[in-house]
Short mmCIF file of C-alpha atoms in Angstrom, two decimals:
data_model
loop_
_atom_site.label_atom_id
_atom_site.label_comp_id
_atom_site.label_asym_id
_atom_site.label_seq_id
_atom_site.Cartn_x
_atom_site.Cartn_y
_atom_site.Cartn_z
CA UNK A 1 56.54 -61.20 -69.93
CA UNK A 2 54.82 -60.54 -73.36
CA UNK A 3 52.20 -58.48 -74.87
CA UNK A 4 49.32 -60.57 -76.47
CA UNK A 5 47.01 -58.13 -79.24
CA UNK A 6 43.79 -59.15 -80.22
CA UNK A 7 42.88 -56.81 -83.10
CA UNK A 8 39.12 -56.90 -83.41
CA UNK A 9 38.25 -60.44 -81.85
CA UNK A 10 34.77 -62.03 -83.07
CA UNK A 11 34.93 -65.14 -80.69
CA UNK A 12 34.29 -64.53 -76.83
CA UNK A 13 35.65 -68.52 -76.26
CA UNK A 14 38.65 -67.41 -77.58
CA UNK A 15 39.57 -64.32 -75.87
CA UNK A 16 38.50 -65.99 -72.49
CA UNK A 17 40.86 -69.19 -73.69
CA UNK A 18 43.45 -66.64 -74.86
CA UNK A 19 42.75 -64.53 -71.11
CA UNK A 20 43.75 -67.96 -69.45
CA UNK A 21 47.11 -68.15 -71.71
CA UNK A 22 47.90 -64.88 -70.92
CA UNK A 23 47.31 -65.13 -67.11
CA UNK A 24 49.41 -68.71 -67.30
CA UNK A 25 52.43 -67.07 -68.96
CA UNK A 26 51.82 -63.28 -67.01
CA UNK A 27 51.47 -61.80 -70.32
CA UNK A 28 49.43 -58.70 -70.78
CA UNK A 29 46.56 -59.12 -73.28
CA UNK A 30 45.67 -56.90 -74.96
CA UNK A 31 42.16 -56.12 -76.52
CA UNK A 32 40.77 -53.92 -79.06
CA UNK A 33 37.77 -53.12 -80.40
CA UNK A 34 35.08 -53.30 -82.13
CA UNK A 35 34.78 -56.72 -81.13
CA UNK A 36 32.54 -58.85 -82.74
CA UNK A 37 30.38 -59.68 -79.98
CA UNK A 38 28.86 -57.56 -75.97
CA UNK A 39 31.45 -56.22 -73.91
CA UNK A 40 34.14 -58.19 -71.99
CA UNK A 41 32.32 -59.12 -69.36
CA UNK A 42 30.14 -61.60 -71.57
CA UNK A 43 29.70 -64.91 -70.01
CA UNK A 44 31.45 -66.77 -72.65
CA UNK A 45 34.39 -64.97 -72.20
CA UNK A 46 34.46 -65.48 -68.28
CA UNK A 47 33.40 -68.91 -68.93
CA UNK A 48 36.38 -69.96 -71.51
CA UNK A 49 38.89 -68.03 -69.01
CA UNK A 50 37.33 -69.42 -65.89
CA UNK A 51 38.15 -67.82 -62.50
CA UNK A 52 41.71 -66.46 -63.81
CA UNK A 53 40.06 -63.61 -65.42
CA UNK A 54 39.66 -61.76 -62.59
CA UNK A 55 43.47 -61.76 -62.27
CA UNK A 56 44.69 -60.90 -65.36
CA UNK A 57 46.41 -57.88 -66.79
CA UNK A 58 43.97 -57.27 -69.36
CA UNK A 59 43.39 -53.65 -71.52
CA UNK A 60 41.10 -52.51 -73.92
CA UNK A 61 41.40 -49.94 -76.02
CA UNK A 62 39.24 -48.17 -78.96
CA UNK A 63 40.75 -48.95 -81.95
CA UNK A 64 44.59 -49.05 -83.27
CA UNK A 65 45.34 -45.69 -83.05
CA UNK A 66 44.27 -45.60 -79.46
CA UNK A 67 46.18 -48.71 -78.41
CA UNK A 68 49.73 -47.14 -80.28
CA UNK A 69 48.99 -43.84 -78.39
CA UNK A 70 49.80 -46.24 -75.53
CA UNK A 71 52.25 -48.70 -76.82
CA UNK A 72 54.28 -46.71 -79.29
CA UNK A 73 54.82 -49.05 -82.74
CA UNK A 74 58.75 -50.53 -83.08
CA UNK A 75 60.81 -53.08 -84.24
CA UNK A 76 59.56 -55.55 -81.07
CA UNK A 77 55.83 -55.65 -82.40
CA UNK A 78 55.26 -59.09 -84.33
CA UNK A 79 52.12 -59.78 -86.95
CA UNK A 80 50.83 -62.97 -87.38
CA UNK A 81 49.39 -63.80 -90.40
CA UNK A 82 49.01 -66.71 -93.07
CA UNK A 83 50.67 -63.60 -95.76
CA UNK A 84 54.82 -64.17 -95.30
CA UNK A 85 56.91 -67.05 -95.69
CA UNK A 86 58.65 -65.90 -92.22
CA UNK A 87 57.82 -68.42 -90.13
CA UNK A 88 57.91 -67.36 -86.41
CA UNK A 89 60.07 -69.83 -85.33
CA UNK A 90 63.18 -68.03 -87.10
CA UNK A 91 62.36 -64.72 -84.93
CA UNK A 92 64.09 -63.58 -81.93
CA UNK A 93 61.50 -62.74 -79.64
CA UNK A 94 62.77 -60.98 -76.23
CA UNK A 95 60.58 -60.24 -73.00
CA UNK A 96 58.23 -57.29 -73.46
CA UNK A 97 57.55 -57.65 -77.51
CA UNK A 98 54.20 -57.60 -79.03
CA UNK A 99 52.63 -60.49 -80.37
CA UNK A 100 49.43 -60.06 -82.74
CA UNK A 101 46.68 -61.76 -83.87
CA UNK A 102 44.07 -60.54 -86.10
CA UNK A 103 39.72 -60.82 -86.41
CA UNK A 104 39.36 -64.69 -86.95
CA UNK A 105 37.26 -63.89 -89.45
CA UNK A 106 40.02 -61.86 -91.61
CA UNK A 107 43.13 -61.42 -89.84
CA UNK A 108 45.07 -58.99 -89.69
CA UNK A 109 44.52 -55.82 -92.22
CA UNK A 110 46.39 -55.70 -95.18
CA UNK A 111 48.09 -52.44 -95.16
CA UNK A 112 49.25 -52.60 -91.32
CA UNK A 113 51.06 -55.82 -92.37
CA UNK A 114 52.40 -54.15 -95.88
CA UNK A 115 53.78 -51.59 -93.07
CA UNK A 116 55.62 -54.12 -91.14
CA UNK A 117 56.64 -56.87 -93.40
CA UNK A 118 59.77 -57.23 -91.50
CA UNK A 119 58.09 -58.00 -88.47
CA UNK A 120 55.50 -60.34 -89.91
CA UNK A 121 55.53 -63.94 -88.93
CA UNK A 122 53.49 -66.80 -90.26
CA UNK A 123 52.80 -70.59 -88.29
CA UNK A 124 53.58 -73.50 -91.42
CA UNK A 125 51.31 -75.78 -92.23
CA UNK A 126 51.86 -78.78 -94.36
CA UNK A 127 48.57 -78.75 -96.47
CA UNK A 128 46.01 -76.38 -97.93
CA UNK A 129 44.29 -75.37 -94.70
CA UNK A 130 43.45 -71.42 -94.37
CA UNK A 131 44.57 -71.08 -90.64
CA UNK A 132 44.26 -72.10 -87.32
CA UNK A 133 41.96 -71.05 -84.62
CA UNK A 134 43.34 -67.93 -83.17
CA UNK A 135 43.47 -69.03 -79.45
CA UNK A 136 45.76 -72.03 -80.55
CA UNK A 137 47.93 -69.70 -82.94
CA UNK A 138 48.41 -67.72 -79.85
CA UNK A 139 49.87 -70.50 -77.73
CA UNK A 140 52.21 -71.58 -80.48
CA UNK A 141 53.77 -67.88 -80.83
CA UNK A 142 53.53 -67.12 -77.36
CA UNK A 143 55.31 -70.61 -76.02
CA UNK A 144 58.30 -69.65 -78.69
CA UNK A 145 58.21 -66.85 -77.17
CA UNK A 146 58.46 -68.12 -73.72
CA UNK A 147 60.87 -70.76 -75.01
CA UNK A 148 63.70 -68.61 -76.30
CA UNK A 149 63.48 -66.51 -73.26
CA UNK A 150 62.89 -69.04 -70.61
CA UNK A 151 66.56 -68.78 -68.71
CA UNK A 152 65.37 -65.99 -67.71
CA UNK A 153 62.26 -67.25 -65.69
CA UNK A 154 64.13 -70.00 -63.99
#
């Protein structure tokens, strides 16, 4: 349906809560590295994505160079970040685009997103908070997503 990129993740919970989002909506997620804890297979990740792990179309890859090699950059790659005014809900997202999400720790880097201003998207939020937690900025993109496309799924 979707591609889901964690660039750099530091939290296991959330890339085994993000694994389980993924799986639910058969996205492909996306991972890569460094990350800022073990491998993949650390029990915090299995445990946040419980048994649907197993099952999901998940891909890890070096670093961002390694990952484009593989998924060419274009106009259907998306940035989230707390950086634009463009607020995510005013995108038309179609079936196959790629949705990131940056460290939770720093988001996404600064020049990929002065690259791709076009394509960067932001969540609102009505007071001075610095962001949300990545796994729940995830479901809000991704269920857009999913909601401007969902004819098709019916």
């Amino acid at each position: 349906m979707f591609n889901i990129v964690l660039l750099e993740p530091r939290i296991p919970g959330n890339v085994g809560t993000i694994g389980r989002l993924a799986f639910a909506m058969n996205c492909t997620l996306h991972l890569i590295k460094p990350y800022g804890f073990g491998e993949i297979t650390e029990k915090e990740v299995r445990r946040a994505g419980l048994d649907y792990w197993f099952d999901l179309d998940v891909r890890e890859y070096e670093n961002i160079e390694d990952f484009w090699s593989k998924n060419p950059l274009n106009n259907r790659h998306f940035f989230a970040t707390t950086k634009t005014k463009q607020v995510y809900f005013d995108m038309k997202f179609e079936v196959g685009d790629y949705l990131y999400f940056g460290r939770e720790d720093a988001g996404l880097p600064e020049d990929l997103l002065a690259k791709n201003e076009k394509n960067c998207i932001t969540i609102p939020m009505t007071n001075s908070a610095r962001s949300l937690n990545m796994a729940n900025s995830v479901s809000i993109v991704a269920y857009e997503a999913l909601r401007q496309n969902f004819k098709e799924f019916k």
